[in-house]
Coordinates of C-alpha atoms in Angstrom, one line a residue:
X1 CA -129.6 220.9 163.2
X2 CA -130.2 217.9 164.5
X3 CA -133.0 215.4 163.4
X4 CA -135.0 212.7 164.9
X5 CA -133.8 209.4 163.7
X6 CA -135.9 207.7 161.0
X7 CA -135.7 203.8 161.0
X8 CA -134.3 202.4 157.8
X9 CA -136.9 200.2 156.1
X10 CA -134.4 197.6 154.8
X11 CA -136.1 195.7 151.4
X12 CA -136.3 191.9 151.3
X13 CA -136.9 190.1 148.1
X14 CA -137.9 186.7 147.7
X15 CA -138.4 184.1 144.4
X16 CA -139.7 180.6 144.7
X17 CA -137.5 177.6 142.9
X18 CA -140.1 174.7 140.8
X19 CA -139.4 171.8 139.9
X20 CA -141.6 168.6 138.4
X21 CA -144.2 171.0 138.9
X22 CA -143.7 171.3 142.6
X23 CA -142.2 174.1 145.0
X24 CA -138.8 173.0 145.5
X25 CA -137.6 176.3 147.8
X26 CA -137.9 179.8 149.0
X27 CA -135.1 182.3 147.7
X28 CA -134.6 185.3 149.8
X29 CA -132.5 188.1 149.5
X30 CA -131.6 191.8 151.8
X31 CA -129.8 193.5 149.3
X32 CA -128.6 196.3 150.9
X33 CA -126.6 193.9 152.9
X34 CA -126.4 191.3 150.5
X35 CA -127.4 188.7 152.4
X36 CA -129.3 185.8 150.6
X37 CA -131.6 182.6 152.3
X38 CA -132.8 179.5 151.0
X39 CA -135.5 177.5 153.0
X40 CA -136.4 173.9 151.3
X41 CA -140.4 173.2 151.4
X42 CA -140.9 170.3 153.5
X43 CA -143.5 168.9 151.0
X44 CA -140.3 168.6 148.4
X45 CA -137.8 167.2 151.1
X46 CA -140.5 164.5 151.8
X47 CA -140.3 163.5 148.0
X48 CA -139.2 160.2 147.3
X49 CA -136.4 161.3 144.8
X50 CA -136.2 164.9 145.2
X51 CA -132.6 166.8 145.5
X52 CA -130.9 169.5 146.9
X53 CA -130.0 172.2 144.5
X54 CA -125.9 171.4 145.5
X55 CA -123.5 169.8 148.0
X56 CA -123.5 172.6 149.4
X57 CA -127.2 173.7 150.1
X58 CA -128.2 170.2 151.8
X59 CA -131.9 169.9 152.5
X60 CA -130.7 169.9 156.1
X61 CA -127.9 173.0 157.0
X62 CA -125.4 173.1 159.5
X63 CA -126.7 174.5 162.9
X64 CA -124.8 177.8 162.1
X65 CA -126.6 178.0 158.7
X66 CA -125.5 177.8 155.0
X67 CA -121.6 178.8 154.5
X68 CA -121.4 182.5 154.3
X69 CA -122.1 183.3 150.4
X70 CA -122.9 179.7 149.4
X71 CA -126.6 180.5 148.2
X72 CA -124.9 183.7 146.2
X73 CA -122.4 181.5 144.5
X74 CA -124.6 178.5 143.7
X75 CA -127.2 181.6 141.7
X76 CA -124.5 183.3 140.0
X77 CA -123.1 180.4 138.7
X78 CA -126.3 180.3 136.7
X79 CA -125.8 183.3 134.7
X80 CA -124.2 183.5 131.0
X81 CA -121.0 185.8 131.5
X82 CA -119.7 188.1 129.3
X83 CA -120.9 189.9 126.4
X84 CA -124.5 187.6 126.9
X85 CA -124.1 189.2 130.4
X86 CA -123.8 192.9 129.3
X87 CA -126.9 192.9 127.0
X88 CA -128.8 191.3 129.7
X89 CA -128.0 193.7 132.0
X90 CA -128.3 196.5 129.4
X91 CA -131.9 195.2 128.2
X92 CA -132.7 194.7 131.9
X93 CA -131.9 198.0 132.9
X94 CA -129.7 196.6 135.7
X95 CA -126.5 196.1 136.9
X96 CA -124.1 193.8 136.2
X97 CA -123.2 192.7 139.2
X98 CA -127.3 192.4 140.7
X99 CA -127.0 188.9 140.8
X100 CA -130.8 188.9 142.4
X101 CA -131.8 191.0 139.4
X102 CA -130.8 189.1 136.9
X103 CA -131.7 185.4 137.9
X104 CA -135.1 187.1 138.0
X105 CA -135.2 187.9 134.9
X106 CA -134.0 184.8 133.5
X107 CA -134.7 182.1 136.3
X108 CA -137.4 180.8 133.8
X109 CA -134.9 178.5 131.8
X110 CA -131.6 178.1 133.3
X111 CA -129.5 175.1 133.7
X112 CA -130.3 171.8 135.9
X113 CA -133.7 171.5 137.0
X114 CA -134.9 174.6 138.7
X115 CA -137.0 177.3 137.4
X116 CA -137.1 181.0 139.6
X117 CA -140.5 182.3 139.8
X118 CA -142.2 185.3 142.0
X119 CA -143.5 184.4 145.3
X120 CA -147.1 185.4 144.6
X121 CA -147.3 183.3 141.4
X122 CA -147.4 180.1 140.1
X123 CA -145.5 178.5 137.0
X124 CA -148.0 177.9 134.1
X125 CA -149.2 174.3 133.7
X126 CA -150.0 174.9 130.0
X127 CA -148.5 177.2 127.3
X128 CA -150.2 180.3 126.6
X129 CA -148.8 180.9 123.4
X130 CA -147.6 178.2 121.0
X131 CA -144.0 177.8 120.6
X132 CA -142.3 180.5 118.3
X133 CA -140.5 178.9 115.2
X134 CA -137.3 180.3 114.1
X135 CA -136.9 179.0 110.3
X136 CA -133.6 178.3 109.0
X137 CA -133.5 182.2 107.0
X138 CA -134.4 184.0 110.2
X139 CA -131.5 182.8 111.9
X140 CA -129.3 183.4 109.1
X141 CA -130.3 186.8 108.5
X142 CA -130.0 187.3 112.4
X143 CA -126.0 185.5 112.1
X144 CA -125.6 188.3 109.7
X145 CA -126.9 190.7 112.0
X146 CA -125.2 190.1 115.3
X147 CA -123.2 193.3 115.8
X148 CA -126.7 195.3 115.5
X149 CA -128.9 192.9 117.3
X150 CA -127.5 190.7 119.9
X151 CA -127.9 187.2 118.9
X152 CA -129.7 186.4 122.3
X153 CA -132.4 189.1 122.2
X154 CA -135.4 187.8 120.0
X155 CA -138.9 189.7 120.1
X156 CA -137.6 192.2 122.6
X157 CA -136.7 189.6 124.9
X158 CA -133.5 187.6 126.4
X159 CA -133.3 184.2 124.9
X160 CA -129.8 183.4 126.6
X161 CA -129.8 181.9 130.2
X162 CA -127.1 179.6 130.8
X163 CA -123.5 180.2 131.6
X164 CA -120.8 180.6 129.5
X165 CA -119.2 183.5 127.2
X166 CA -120.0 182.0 123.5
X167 CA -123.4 183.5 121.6
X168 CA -125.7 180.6 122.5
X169 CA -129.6 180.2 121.2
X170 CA -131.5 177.8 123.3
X171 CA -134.4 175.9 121.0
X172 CA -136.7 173.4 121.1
X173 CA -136.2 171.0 118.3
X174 CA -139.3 168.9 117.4
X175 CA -137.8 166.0 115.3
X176 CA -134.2 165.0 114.4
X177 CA -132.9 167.2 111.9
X178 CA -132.8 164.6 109.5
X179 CA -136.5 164.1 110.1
X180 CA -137.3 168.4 108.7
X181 CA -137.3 169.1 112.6
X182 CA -138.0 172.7 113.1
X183 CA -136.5 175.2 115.9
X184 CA -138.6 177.1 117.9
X185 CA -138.1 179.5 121.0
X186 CA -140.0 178.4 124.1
X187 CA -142.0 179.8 127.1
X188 CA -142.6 177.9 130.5
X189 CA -143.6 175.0 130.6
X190 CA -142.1 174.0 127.7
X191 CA -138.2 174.1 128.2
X192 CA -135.5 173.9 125.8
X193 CA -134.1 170.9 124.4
X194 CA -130.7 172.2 121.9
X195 CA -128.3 174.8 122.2
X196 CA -127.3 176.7 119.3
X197 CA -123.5 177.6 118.7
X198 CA -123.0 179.6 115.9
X199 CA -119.1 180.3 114.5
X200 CA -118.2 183.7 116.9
X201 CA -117.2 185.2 113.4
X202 CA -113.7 186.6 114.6
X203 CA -110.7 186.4 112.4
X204 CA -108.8 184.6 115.9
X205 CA -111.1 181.2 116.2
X206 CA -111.7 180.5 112.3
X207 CA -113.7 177.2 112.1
X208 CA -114.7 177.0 115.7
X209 CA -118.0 175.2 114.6
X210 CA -115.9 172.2 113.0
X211 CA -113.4 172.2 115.5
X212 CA -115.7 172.1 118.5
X213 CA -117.9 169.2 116.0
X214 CA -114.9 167.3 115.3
X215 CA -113.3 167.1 118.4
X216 CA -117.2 166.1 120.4
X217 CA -117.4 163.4 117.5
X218 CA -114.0 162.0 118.4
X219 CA -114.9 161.5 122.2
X220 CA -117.9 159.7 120.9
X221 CA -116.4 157.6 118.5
X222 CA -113.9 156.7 121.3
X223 CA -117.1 155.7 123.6
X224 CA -116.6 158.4 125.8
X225 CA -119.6 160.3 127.2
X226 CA -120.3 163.6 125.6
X227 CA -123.3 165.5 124.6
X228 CA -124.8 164.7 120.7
X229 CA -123.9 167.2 118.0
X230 CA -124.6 168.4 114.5
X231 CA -123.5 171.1 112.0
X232 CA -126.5 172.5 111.1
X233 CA -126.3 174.7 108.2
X234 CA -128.2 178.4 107.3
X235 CA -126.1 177.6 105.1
X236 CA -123.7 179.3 107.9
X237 CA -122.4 176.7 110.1
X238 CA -123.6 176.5 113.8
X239 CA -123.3 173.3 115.9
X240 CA -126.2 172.0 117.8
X241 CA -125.9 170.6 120.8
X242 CA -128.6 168.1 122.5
X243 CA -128.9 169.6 126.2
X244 CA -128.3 166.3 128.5
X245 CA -130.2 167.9 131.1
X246 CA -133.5 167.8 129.3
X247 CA -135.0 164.9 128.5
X248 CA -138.3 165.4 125.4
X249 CA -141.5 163.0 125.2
X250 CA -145.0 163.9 123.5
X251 CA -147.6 164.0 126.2
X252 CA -151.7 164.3 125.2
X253 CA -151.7 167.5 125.1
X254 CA -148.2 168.4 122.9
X255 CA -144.8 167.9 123.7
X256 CA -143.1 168.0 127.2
X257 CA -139.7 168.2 128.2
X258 CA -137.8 166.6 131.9
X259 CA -135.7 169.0 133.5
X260 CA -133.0 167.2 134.7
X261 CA -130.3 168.5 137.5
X262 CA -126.9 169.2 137.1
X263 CA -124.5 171.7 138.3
X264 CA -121.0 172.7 137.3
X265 CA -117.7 171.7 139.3
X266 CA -117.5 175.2 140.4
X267 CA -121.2 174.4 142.0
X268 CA -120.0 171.4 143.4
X269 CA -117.3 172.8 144.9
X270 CA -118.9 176.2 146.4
X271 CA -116.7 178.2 144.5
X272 CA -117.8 181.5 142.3
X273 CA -117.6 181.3 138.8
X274 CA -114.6 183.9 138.4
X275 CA -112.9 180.6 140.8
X276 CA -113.1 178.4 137.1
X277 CA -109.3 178.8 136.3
X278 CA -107.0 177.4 138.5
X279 CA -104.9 180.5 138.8
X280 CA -107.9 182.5 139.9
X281 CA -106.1 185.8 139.9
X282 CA -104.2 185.5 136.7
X283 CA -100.8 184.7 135.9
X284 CA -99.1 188.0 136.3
X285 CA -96.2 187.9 138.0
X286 CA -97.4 188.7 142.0
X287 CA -100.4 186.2 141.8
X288 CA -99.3 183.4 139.5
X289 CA -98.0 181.6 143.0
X290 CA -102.1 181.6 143.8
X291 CA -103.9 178.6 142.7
X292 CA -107.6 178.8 144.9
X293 CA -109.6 178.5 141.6
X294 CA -110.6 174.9 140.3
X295 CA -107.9 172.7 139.8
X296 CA -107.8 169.0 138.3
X297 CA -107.0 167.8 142.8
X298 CA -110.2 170.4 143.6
X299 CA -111.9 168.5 140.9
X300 CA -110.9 165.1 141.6
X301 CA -112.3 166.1 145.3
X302 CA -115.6 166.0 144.2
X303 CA -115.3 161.7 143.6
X304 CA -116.2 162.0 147.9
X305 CA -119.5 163.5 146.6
X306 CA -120.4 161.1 144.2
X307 CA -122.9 158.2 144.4
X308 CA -120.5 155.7 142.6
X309 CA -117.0 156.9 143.6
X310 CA -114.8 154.6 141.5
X311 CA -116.7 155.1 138.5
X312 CA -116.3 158.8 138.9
X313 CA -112.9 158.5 139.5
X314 CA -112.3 157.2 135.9
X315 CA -114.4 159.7 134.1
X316 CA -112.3 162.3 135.5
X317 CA -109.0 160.8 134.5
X318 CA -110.2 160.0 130.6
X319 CA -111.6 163.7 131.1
X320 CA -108.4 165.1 131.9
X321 CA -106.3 162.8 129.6
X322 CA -109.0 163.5 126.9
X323 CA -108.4 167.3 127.2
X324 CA -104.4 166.2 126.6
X325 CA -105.1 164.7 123.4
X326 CA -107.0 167.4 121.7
X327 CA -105.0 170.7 123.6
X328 CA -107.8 171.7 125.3
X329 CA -106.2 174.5 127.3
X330 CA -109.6 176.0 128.2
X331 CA -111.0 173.3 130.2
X332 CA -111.9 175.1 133.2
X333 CA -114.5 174.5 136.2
X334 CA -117.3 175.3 134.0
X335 CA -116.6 173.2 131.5
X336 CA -117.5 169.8 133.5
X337 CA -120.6 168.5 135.1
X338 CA -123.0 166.5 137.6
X339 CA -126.3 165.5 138.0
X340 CA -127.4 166.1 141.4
X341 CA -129.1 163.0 143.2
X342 CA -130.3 163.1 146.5
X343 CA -128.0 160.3 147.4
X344 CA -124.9 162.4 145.6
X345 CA -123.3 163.0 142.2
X346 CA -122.8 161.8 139.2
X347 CA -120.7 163.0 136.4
X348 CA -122.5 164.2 133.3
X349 CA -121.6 163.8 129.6
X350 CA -118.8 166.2 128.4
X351 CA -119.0 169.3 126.5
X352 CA -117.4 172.3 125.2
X353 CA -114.4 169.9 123.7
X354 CA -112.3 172.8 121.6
X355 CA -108.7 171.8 120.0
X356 CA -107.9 175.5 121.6
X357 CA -104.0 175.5 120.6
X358 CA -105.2 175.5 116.9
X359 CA -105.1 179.5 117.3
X360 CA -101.9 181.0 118.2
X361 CA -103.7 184.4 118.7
X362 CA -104.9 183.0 122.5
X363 CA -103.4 182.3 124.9
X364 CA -102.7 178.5 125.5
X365 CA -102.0 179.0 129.5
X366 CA -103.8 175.6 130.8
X367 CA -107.1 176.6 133.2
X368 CA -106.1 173.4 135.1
X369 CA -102.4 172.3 135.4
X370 CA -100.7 169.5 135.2
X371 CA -98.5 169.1 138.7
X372 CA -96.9 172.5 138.1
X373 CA -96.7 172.8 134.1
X374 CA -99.1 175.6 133.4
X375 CA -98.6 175.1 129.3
X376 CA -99.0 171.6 127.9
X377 CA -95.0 171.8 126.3
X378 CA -94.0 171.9 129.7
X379 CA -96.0 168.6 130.8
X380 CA -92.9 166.0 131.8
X381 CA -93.5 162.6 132.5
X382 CA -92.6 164.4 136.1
X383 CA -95.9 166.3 135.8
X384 CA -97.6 163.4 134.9
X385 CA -97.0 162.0 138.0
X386 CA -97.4 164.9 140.1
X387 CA -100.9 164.9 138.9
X388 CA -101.7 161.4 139.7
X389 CA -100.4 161.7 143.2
X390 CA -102.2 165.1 143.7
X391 CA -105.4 163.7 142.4
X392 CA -105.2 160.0 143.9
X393 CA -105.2 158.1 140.7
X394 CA -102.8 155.2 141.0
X395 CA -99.8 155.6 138.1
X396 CA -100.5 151.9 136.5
X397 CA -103.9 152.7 136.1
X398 CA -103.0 156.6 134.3
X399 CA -100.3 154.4 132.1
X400 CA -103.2 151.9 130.9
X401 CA -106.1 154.6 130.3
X402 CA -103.4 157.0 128.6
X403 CA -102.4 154.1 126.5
X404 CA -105.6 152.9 125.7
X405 CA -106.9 156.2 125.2
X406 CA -103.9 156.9 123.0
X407 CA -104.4 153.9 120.8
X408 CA -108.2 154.8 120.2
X409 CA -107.5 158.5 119.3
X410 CA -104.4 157.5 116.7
X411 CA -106.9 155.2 115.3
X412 CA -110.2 157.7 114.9
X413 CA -108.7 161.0 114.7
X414 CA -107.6 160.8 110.9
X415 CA -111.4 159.0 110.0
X416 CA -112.8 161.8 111.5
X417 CA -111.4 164.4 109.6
X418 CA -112.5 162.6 106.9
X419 CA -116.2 162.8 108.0
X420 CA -118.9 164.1 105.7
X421 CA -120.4 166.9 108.0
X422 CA -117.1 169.1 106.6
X423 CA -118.4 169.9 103.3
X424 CA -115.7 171.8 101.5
X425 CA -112.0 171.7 101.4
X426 CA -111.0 174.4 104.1
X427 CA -113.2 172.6 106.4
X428 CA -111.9 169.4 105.7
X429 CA -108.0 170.8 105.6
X430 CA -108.8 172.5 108.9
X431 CA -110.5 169.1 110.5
X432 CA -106.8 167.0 108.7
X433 CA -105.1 169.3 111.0
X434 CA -106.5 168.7 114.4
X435 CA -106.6 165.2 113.8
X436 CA -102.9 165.3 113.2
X437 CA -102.0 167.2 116.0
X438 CA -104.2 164.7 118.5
X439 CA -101.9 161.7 116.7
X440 CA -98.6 163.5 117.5
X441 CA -100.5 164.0 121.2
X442 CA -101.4 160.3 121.5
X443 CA -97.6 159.5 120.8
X444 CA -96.2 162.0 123.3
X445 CA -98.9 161.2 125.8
X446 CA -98.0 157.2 125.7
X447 CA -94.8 158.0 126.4
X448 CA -95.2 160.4 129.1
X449 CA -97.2 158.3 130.9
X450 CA -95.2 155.0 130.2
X451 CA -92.3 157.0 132.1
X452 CA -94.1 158.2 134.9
X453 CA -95.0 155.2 136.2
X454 CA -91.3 154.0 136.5
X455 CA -90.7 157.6 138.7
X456 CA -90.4 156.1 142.6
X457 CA -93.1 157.8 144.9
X458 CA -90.4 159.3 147.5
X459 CA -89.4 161.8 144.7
X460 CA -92.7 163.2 144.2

């Protein structure tokens, strides 16, 4: 029997983008063909001082639109990942993999400057309910509870809306913590200001909070840029980290928090999220040959997009060389930023800074390598090289930075281990040994270096 063909009503969704309490953009998406839009307001373009939301979503397009998945890519890179990702989607009653779906439900408070809203509303100008304390025996009680309440569901709702794979709180702190500043949970307006990190509680990462402390305190006592942190205490130790891209002032009516932009180097360089290792496929034995993801050259790209290229050039090099020093072998696309400009980039403090090699029970294969050496034993002063050539960084100048760099982390590494915020003597013992690995590091890495300068160009 044949029937009279019915036309296919084919549903289109759409959520508007805020910021600075303006309509930035119009999100659409067909997602039965998956097929997403983005159309800038012109009020917002006209802005003196507005930005694009990335490189690759210019206020203006190409005359043959957007590339093909770059709105998709930019959104997804948004969401947290992993187990955060599964009891969103659980809670949410959605997929996984309903990108649309989920930055709707947490578009309110996500990274950078943007807020997702529904079309037919607008974003509240004034908190209706007053900001929801968490006191210092809540969150230990919920630390103890983790594995029967997901640390990012408070009240019945999804408190975690950034990327990553760590259990992360987002908070609004009111005064320093050495001030009695209290933690609270916020509703728009009000954003965020701190990101809780408490220790994951596996017997494989044992003192991640110190490690992670240690090793963000080191960068700044080196005068590197990197986010402010803390070990606050429940008394179970969780780091707090001051978000960069939030700036907090008291206004008439209460406090108010900036939303500043930033996006990752996966962001900045169109790629998805599952792009952040270099070896996007794996390492197993068919694909290890297939590099597409974010590399230290596909980073190093990204100086082209930046407002002050030479600066850029050299935060990226004491980046990579910083990463050396404390075997960082996790320091993938996600785990480096911009702010977005409308005249271009420019990098953003650094973050996630782990000593990863402490654990034997991971694997140490590098996200980024170094020339061809995929594990930092097998970085040669040959490597070395490679990398500057690959990445355009002249070899005198990687010899200077890795020797001054070298100089400053032999000289703070052992004070810092001997820092106060590690209160007993496993902490301490456990911050003595990083410190001493990044010394043997600064020795190798002055050496390395020193050596790779002397290689002539025509062998590399």
């Amino acid at each position: 029997m044949s029937g009279i063909g019915i036309p296919t009503v084919v549903a289109h969704y759409a959520l508007n983008l805020w910021a600075e309490g303006q309509k930035v953009a119009t999100l659409g998406h067909v997602p039965m063909h998956d097929q997403w839009s983005l159309d800038y307001d012109a009020a917002w373009v006209a802005k003196p001082g507005a930005f694009p939301l990335s490189p690759a979503l210019p206020f203006q397009p190409p005359a043959a639109g957007y590339a093909v998945g770059a709105v998709k890519r930019f959104v997804e890179n948004l969401l947290p990942e992993g187990r955060a990702l599964d009891i969103t989607a659980s809670t949410f009653h959605v997929s996984k993999a309903n990108v649309y779906a989920l930055i709707s439900a947490l578009g309110a408070e996500t990274t950078g400057a943007f807020r997702f809203w529904p079309v037919d509303q607008d974003p509240p100008a004034v908190a209706t309910t007053p900001p929801r304390e968490v006191t210092r025996e809540e969150l230990d009680q919920r630390l103890a509870e983790r594995d029967q309440m997901p640390l990012a569901v408070w009240d019945g709702k999804v408190r975690m809306s950034i990327a990553g794979v760590q259990d992360k709180l987002m908070v609004y702190l009111d005064l320093p913590l050495d001030d009695g500043g209290r933690l609270f949970l916020v509703e728009p307006p009000l954003a965020s200001t701190h990101i809780l990190k408490p220790e994951p509680g596996r017997e494989l990462t044992p003192y991640l909070v110190v490690n992670e402390h240690y090793c963000m305190t080191l960068a700044r006592r080196m005068k590197l840029p990197v986010a402010d942190v803390a070990i606050y205490r429940t008394p179970r130790p969780v780091l707090l980290v001051r978000r960069f891209d939030r700036i907090a002032s008291h206004g008439v009516a209460g406090p108010v928090v900036q939303r500043l932009h930033i996006i990752d180097a996966c962001q900045a360089s169109d790629l998805p999220a599952t792009y952040k290792y270099e070896r996007n496929l794996g390492s197993g034995e068919h694909v290890r040959h297939i590099r597409d993801g974010v590399s230290f050259e596909v980073l190093f790209d990204r100086v082209e997009q930046t407002v002050n290229k030479a600066a850029a050039r050299m935060t990226l090099l004491r980046w990579a060389l910083f990463q050396f020093l404390i075997g960082n072998s996790d320091a993938h696309g996600k785990n480096f930023s911009f702010f977005v400009h409308r005249e271009g980039l420019e990098p953003a403090p650094w973050y996630d800074l782990v000593s990863v090699v402490q654990y034997p029970g991971i694997d140490h294969e590098l996200a980024m390598a170094w020339g061809d050496a995929f594990s930092l034993q097998e970085v040669t002063a040959f490597a070395l090289a490679d990398f500057a050539q690959r990445c355009g960084v002249d070899r005198q100048l990687l010899k200077r930075e890795a020797r001054r760099m070298a100089k400053l982390a032999t000289e703070h590494a052992p004070q810092q281990a001997q820092a106060d915020d590690y209160i007993d003597e496993a902490e301490r013992a456990f911050a003595a040994r990083v410190g001493d690995f990044i010394v043997g590091q600064a020795a190798r890495l002055t050496e390395l270096a020193d050596d790779a300068a002397k290689i002539k160009s025509e062998f590399l």
